[in-house]
Tab-separated table of C-alpha atoms in Angstrom:
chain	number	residue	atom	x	y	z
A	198	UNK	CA	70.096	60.859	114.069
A	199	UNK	CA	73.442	61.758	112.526
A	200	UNK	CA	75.587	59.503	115.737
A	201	UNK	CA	73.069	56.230	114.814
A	202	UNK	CA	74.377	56.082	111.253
A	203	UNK	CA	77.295	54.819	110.452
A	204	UNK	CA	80.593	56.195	109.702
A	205	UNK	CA	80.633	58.111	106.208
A	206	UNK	CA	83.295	60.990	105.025
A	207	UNK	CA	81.345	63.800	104.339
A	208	UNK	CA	81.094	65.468	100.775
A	209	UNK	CA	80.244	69.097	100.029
A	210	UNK	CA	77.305	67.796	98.053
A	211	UNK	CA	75.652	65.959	100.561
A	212	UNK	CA	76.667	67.956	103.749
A	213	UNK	CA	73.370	69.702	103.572
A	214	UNK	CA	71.504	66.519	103.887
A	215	UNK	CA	73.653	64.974	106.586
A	216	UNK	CA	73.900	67.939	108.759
A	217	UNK	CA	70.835	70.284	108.077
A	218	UNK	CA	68.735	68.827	110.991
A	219	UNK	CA	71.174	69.826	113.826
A	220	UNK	CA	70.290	72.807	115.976
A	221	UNK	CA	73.813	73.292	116.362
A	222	UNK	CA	74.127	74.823	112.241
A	223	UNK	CA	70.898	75.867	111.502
A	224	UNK	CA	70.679	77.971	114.449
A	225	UNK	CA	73.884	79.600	113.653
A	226	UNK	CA	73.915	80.015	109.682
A	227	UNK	CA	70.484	79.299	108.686
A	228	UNK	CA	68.213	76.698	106.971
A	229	UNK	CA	70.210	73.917	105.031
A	230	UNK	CA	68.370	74.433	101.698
A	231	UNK	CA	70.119	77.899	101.565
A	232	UNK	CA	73.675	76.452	102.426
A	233	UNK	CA	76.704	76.959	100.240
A	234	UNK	CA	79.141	74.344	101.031
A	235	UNK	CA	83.011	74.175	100.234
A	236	UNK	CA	85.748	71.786	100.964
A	237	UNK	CA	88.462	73.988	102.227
A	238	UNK	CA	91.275	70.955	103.734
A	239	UNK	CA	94.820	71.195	103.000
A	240	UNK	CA	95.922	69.369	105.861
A	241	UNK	CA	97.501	66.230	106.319
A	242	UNK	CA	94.296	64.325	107.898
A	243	UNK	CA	91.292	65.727	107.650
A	244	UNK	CA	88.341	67.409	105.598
A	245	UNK	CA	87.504	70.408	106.457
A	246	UNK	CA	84.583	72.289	105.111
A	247	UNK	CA	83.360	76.070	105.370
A	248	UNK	CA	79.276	75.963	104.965
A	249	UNK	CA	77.927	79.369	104.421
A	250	UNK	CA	74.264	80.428	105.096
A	251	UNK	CA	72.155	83.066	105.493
A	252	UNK	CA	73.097	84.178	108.938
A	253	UNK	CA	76.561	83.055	108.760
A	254	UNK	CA	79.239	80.799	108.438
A	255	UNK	CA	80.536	77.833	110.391
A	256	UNK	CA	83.830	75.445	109.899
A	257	UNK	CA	82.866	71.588	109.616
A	258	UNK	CA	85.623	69.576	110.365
A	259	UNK	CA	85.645	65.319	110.238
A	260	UNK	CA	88.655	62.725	110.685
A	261	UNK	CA	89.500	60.345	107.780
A	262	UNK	CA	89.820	56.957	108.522
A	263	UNK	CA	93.211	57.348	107.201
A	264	UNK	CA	96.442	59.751	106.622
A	265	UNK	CA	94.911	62.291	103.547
A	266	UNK	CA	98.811	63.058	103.203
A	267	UNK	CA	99.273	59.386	102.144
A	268	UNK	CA	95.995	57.722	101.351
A	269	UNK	CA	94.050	55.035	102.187
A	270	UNK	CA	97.203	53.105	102.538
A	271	UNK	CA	97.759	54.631	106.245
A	272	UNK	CA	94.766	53.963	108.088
A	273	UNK	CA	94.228	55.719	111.127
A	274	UNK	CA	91.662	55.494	114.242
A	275	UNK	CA	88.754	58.271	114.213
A	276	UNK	CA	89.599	58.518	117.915
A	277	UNK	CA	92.153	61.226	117.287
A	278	UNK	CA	88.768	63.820	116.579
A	279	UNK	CA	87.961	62.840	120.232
A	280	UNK	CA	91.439	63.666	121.836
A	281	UNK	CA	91.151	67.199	119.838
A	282	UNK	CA	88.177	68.407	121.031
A	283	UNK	CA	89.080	67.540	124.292
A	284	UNK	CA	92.232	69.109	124.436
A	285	UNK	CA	90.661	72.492	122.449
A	286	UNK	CA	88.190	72.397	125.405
A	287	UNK	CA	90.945	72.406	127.888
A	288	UNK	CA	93.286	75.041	125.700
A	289	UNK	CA	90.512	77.275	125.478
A	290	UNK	CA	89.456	77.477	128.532
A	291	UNK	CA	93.444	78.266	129.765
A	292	UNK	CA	93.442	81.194	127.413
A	293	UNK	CA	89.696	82.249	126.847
A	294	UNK	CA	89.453	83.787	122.662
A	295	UNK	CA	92.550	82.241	121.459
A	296	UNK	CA	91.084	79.400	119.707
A	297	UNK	CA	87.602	78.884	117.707
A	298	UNK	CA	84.533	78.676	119.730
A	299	UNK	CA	83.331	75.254	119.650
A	300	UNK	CA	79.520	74.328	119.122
A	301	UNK	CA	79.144	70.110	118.616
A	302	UNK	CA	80.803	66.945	118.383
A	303	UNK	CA	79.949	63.924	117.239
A	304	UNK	CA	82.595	61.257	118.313
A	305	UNK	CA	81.085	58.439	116.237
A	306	UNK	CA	80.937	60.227	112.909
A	307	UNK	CA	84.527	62.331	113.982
A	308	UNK	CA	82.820	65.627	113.137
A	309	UNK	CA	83.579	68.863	115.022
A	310	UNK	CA	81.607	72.173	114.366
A	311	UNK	CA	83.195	75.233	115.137
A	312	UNK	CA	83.350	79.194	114.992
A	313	UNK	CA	84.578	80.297	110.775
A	314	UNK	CA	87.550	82.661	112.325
A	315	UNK	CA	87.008	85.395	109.973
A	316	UNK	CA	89.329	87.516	108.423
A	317	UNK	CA	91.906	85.090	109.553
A	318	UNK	CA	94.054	83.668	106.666
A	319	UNK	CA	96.829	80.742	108.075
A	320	UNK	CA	99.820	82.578	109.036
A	321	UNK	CA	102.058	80.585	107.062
A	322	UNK	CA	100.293	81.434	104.205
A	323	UNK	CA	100.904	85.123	105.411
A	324	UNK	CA	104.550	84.951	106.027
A	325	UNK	CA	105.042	83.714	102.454
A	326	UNK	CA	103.238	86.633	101.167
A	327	UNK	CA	105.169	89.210	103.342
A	328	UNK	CA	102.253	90.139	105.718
A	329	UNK	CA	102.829	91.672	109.254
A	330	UNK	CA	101.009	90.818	112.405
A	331	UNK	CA	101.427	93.582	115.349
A	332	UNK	CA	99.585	91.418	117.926
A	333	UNK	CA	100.978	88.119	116.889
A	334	UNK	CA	103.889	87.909	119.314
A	335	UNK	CA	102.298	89.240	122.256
A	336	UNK	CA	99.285	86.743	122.042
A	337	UNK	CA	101.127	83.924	120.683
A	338	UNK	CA	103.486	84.377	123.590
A	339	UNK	CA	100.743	84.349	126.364
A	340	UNK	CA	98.775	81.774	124.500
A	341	UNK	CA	101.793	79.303	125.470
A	342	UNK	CA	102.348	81.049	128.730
A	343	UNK	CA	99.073	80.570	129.911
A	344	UNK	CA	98.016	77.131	128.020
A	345	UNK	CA	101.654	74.855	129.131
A	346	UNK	CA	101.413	76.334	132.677
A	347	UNK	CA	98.150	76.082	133.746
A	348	UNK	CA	97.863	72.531	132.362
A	349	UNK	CA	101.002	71.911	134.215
A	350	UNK	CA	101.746	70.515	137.793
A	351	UNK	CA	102.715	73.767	138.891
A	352	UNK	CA	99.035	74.538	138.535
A	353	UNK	CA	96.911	71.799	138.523
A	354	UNK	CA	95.965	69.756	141.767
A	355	UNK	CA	96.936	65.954	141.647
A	356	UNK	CA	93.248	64.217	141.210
A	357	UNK	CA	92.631	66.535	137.967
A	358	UNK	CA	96.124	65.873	136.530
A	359	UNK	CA	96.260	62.343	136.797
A	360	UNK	CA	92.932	61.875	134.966
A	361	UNK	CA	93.705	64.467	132.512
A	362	UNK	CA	97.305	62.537	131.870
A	363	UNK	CA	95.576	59.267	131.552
A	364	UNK	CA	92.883	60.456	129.156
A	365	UNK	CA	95.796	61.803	126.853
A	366	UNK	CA	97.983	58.790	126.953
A	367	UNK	CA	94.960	57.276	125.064
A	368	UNK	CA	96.084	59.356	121.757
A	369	UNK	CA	98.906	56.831	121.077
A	370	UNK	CA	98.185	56.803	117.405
A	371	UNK	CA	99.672	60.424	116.822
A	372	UNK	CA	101.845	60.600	119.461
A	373	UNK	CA	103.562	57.668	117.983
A	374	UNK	CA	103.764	59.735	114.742
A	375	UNK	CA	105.550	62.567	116.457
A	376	UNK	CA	107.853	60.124	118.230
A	377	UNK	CA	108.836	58.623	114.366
A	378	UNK	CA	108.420	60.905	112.144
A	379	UNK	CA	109.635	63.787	114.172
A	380	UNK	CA	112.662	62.607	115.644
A	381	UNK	CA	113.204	58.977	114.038
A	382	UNK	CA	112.656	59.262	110.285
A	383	UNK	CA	114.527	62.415	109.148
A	384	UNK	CA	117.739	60.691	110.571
A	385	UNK	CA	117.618	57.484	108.351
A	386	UNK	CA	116.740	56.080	105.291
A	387	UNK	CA	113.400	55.944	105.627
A	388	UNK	CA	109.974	55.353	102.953
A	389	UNK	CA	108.532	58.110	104.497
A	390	UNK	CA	111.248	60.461	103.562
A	391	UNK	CA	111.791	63.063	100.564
A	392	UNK	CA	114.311	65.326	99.524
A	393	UNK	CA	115.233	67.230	96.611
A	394	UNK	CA	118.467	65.604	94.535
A	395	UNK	CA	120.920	68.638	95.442
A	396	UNK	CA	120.518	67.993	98.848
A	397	UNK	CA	121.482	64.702	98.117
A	398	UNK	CA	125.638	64.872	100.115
A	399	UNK	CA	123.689	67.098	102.834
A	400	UNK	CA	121.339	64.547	103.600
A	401	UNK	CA	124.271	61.270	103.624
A	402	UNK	CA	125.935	63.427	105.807
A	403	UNK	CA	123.180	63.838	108.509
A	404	UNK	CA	122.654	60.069	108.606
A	405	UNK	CA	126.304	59.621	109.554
A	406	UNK	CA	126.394	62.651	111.989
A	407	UNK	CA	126.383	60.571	115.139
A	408	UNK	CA	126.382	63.292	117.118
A	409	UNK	CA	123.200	64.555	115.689
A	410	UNK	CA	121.248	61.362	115.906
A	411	UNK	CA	122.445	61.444	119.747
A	412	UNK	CA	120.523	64.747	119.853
A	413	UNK	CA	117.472	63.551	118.398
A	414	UNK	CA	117.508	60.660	120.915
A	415	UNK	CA	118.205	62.242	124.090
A	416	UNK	CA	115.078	64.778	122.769
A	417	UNK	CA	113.509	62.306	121.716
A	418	UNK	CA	113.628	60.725	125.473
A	419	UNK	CA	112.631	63.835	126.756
A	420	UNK	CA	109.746	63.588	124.709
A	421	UNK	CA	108.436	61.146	125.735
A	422	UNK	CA	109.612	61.007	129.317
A	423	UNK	CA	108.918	64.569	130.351
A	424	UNK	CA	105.519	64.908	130.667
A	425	UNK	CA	105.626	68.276	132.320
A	426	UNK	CA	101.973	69.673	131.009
A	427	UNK	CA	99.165	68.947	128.315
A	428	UNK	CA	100.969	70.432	124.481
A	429	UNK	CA	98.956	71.406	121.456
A	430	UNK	CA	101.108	68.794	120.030
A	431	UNK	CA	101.584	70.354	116.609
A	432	UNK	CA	102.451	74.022	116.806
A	433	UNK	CA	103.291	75.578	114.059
A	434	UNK	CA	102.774	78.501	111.279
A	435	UNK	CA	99.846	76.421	109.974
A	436	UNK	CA	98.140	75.636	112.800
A	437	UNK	CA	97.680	79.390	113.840
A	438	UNK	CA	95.351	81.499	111.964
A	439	UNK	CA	96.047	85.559	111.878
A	440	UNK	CA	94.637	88.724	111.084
A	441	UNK	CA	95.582	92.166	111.952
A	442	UNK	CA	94.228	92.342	115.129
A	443	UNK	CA	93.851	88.862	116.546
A	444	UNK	CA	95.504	85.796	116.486
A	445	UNK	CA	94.001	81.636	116.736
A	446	UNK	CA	95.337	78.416	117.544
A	447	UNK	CA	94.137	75.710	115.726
A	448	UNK	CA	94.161	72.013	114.680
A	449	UNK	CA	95.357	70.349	118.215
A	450	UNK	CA	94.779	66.568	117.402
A	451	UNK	CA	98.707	65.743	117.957
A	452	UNK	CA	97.619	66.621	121.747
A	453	UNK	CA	99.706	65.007	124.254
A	454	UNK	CA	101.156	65.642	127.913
A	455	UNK	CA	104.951	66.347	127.795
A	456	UNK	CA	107.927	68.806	127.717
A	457	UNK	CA	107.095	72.442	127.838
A	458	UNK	CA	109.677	73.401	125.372
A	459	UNK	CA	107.940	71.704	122.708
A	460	UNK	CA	105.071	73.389	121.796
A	461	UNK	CA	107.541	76.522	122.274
A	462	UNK	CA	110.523	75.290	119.663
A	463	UNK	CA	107.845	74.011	117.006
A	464	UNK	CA	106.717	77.040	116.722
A	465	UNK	CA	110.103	79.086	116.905
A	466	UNK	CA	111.347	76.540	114.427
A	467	UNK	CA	108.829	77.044	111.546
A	468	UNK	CA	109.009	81.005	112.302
A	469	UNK	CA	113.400	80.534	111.546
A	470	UNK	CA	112.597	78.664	108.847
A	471	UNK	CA	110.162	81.303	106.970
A	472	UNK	CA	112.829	83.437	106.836
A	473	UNK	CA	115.310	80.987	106.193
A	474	UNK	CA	113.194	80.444	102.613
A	475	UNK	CA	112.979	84.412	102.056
A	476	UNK	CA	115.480	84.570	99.461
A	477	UNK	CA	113.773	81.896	97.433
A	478	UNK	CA	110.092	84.174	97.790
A	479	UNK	CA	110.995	87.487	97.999
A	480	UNK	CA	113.152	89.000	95.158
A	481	UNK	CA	113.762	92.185	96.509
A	482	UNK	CA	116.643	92.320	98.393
A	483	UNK	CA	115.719	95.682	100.779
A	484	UNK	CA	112.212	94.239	101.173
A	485	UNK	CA	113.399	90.956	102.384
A	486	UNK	CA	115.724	92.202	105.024
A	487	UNK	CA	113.761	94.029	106.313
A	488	UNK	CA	110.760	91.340	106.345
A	489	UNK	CA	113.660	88.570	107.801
A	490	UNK	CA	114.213	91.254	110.633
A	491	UNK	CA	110.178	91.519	111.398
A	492	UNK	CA	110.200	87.529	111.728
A	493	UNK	CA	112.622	87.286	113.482
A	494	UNK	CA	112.187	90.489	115.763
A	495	UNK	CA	108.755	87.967	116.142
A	496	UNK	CA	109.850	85.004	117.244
A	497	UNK	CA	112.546	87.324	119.815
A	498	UNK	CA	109.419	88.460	121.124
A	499	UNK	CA	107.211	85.624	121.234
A	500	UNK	CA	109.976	84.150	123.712
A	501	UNK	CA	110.413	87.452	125.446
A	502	UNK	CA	106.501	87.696	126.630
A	503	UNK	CA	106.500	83.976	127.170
A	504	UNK	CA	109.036	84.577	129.998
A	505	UNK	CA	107.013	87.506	131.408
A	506	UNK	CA	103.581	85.549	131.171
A	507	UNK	CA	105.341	82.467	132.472
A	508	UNK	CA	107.083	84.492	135.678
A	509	UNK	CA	103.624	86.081	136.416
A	510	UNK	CA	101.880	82.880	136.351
A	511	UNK	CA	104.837	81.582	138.264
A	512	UNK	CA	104.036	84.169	141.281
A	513	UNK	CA	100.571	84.678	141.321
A	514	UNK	CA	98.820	80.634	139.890
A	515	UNK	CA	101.404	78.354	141.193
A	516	UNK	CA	99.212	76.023	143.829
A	517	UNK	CA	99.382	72.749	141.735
A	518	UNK	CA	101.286	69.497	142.741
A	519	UNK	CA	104.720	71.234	142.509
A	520	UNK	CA	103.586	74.734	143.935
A	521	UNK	CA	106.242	74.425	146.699
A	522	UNK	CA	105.181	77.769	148.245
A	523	UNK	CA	105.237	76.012	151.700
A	524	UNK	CA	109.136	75.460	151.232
A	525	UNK	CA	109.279	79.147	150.078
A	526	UNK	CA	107.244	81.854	150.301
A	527	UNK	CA	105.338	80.129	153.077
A	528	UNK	CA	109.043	80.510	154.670
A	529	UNK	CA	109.640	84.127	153.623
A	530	UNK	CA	112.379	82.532	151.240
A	531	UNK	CA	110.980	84.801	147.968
A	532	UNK	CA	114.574	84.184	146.466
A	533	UNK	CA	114.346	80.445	146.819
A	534	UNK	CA	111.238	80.629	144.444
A	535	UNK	CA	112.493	82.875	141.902
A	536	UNK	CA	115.597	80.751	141.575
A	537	UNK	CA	113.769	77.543	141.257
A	538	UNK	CA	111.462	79.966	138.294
A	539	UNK	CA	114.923	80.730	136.562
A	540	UNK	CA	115.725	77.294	136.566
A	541	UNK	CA	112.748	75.791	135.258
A	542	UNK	CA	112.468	78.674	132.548
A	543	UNK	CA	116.470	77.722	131.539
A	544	UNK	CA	115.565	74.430	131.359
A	545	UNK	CA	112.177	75.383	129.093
A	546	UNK	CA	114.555	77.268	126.935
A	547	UNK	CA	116.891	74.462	126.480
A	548	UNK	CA	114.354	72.177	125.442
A	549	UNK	CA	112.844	74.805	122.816
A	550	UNK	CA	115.823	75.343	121.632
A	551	UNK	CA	116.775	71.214	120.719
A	552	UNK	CA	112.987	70.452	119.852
A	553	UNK	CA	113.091	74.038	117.193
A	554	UNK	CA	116.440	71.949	115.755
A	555	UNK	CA	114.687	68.719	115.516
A	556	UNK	CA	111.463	70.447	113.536
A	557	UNK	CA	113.857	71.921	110.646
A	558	UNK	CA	115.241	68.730	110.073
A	559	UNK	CA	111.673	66.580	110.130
A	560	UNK	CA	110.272	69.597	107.786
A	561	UNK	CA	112.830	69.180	105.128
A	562	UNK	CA	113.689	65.621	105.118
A	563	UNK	CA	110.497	63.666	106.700
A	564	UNK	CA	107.199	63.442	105.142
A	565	UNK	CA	105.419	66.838	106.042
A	566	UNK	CA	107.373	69.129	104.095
A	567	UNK	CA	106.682	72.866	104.330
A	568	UNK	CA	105.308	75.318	101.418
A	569	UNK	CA	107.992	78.100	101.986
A	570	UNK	CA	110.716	76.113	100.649
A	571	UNK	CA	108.413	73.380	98.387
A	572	UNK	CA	107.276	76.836	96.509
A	573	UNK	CA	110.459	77.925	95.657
A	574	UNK	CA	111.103	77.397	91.557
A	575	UNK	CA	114.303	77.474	91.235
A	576	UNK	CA	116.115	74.081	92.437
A	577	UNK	CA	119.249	75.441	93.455
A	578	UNK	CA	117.978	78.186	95.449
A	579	UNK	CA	115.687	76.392	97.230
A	580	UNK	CA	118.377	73.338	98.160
A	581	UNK	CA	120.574	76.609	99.325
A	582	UNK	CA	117.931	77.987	101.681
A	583	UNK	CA	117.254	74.646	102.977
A	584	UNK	CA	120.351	73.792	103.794
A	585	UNK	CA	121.135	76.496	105.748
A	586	UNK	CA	118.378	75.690	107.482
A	587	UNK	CA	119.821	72.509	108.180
A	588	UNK	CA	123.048	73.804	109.151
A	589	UNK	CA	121.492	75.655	111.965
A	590	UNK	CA	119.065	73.035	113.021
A	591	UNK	CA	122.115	70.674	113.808
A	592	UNK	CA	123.518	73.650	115.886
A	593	UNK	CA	120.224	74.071	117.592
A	594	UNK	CA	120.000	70.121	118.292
A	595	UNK	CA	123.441	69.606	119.403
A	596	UNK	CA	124.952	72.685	120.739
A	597	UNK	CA	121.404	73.338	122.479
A	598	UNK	CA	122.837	74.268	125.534
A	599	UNK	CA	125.486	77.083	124.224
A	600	UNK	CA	122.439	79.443	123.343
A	601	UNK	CA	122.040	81.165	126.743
A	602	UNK	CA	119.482	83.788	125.486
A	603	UNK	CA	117.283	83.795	121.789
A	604	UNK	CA	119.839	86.999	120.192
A	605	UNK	CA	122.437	84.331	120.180
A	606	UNK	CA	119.991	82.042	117.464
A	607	UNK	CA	119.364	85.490	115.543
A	608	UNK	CA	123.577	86.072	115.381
A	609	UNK	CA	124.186	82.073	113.969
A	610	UNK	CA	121.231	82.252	111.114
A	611	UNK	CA	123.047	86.330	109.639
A	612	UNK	CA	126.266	84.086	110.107
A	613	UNK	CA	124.771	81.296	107.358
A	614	UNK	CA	122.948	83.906	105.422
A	615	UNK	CA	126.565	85.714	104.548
A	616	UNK	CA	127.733	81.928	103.778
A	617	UNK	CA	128.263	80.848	99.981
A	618	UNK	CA	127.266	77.021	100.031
């Protein structure tokens, strides 16, 4: 059996071998002798594999033993496979269809089989080539709705949560990452860091902006402090996969239980920053104002039906540990609820709106740089687009709490587009 061996990467070449016995593929695609397999990873960790049969086709996915992004140099625990099929179990089942059907796992060998989300392409890889998505805001925006409430304690009764949060507090490995390299690294001189030279007096300038690095702690704190409901961890353009009609979350190994904003201003973060990088991909200038308008008319509206999913969720699903309809509604005091909603969703906002700051920087100065602005040729224009990208991700970090509604983002990145740098 595959789980008594031990531990080997897979390779496209031997996959058949390794894998052909299980019920799990060749029920789904086929006999292994008629396989076609291809390595298909260009993440930071893992290998990732589409095997294609005679039925079908089916993702295989398997944890390195180390960081692929850095080598063998980084080694890291397979455990982190366990802790994201757990957590895609959990997401899934808060938001049935809006991530890949899962079929087996095998914990010792940190392989995960899964639905091939066909014709899906990763939506950063869409943005860059000017693609539009008509159902992306609406299902993005439920997705997180529906997944960082209902694994929240406004949902969730108290014997459930607890286990849940102590299960997740086992995935210290990546959740340490996030704690460094999101909000520690970008802000010093650190190994892990890289920049381009002309953004050389941008970047000495952000590691003596005091009251930036106050940001990044205080968020930071709230991080780690605030564990408000179970995140994907790692939100972002390349951990969604699109098509014209529907719209998957992938990738959730970063999972981890804290602020609500987080998942929200990853996401919102890597959306500003495709069209931050516009100028550097798309020559024409009609064509890429009006694309900049469709992301960010997106990301407007990923917040908007957030707020509407959240507030219906709010009403009808809130009987967890902090459902409090016995001091309201319970009362026939409707008002007292829907204030204590407006609160929590300004709060949620708030957060989004510091973590979104905190993601520009770590994407342009940390280790996990982006492809939007690593693609762009020429040096100078790419060093421009990033730093205005910077310039509003220090607004968005420290001035978090002047942005009382997502227009008022939209109105500071035209003001840096119109600025000569």
């Amino acid at each position: 059996m595959l789980t008594h061996s031990p531990y080997e990467p897979l390779q496209a070449r031997t996959l058949a071998d390794r894998l052909g016995g299980l019920p799990e593929m060749t029920g789904r695609i086929g006999p292994a002798a008629q396989w076609r397999v291809r390595e298909v990873g260009d993440g930071n960790l893992n290998l990732v594999f589409i095997v294609e049969g005679a039925a079908g086709s089916i993702i295989v996915k398997q944890a390195l033993p180390y960081a692929r992004v850095v080598g063998e140099s980084w080694p890291m625990s397979l455990d982190r496979a366990f802790f994201e099929h757990e957590a895609l179990l959990r997401l899934g089942s808060r938001d049935p269809g809006r991530l890949p059907e899962l079929y087996y796992f095998d914990r010792h060998q940190a392989i995960q089989i899964m639905e091939h989300l066909q014709p899906h392409i990763i939506l950063r890889k869409g943005l860059m080539a000017g693609e539009r998505y008509p159902l992306l805001a609406g299902q993005i925006g439920r997705y997180l709705a529906r997944t960082l409430f209902r694994g929240s304690d406004w949902a969730m009764e108290t014997a459930r949560r607890k286990a849940d949060l102590a299960l997740f507090a086992g995935n210290v490995e990546l959740c340490g990452i996030t704690e460094d390299l999101f909000f520690t690294d970008p802000f010093h001189d650190c190994a892990r860091n890289s920049h381009g030279p002309a953004l050389d007096r941008a970047v000495a300038a952000i590691r003596a902006d005091r009251d930036l690095k106050l940001a990044a702690l205080e968020l930071k704190a709230r991080f780690c402090c605030s564990a408000q409901t179970l995140l994907h961890g790692d939100l972002h353009t390349g951990s969604i996969m699109a098509c014209a009609d529907d719209t998957r979350v992938i990738d959730a190994e970063f999972a981890t239980y804290g602020p609500i904003g987080f998942d929200i201003g990853s996401l919102l973060a890597n959306l500003w920053m495709a069209a931050f990088a516009l100028p550097g991909l798309q020559p024409d200038r009609e064509e890429r104002r009006a694309y900049r308008d469709w992301i960010l008319d997106t990301a407007e509206a990923v917040w908007s039906v957030f707020v509407e999913e959240f507030t219906r969720l709010w009403r009808c699903e809130r009987a967890g540990i902090l459902g409090g309809r016995e001091l309201f509604e319970e009362q026939a005091d409707p008002i007292g609820s829907e204030l204590a909603l407006n609160t929590m969703i300004a709060e949620i906002w708030r957060d989004a709106v510091g973590f979104a700051g905190i993601e520009i920087h770590r994407r342009i100065l940390g280790l996990a740089h982006i492809p939007e602005f690593e693609t762009i040729a020429n040096e100078a224009v790419r060093a421009c687009c990033e730093h205005r990208a910077l310039m509003a991700g220090r607004v968005l970090a420290v001035e978090r709490g002047r942005f009382a509604a997502i227009g008022q983002v939209r109105t500071l990145m035209t003001m840096l587009e119109g600025r000569t740098l």
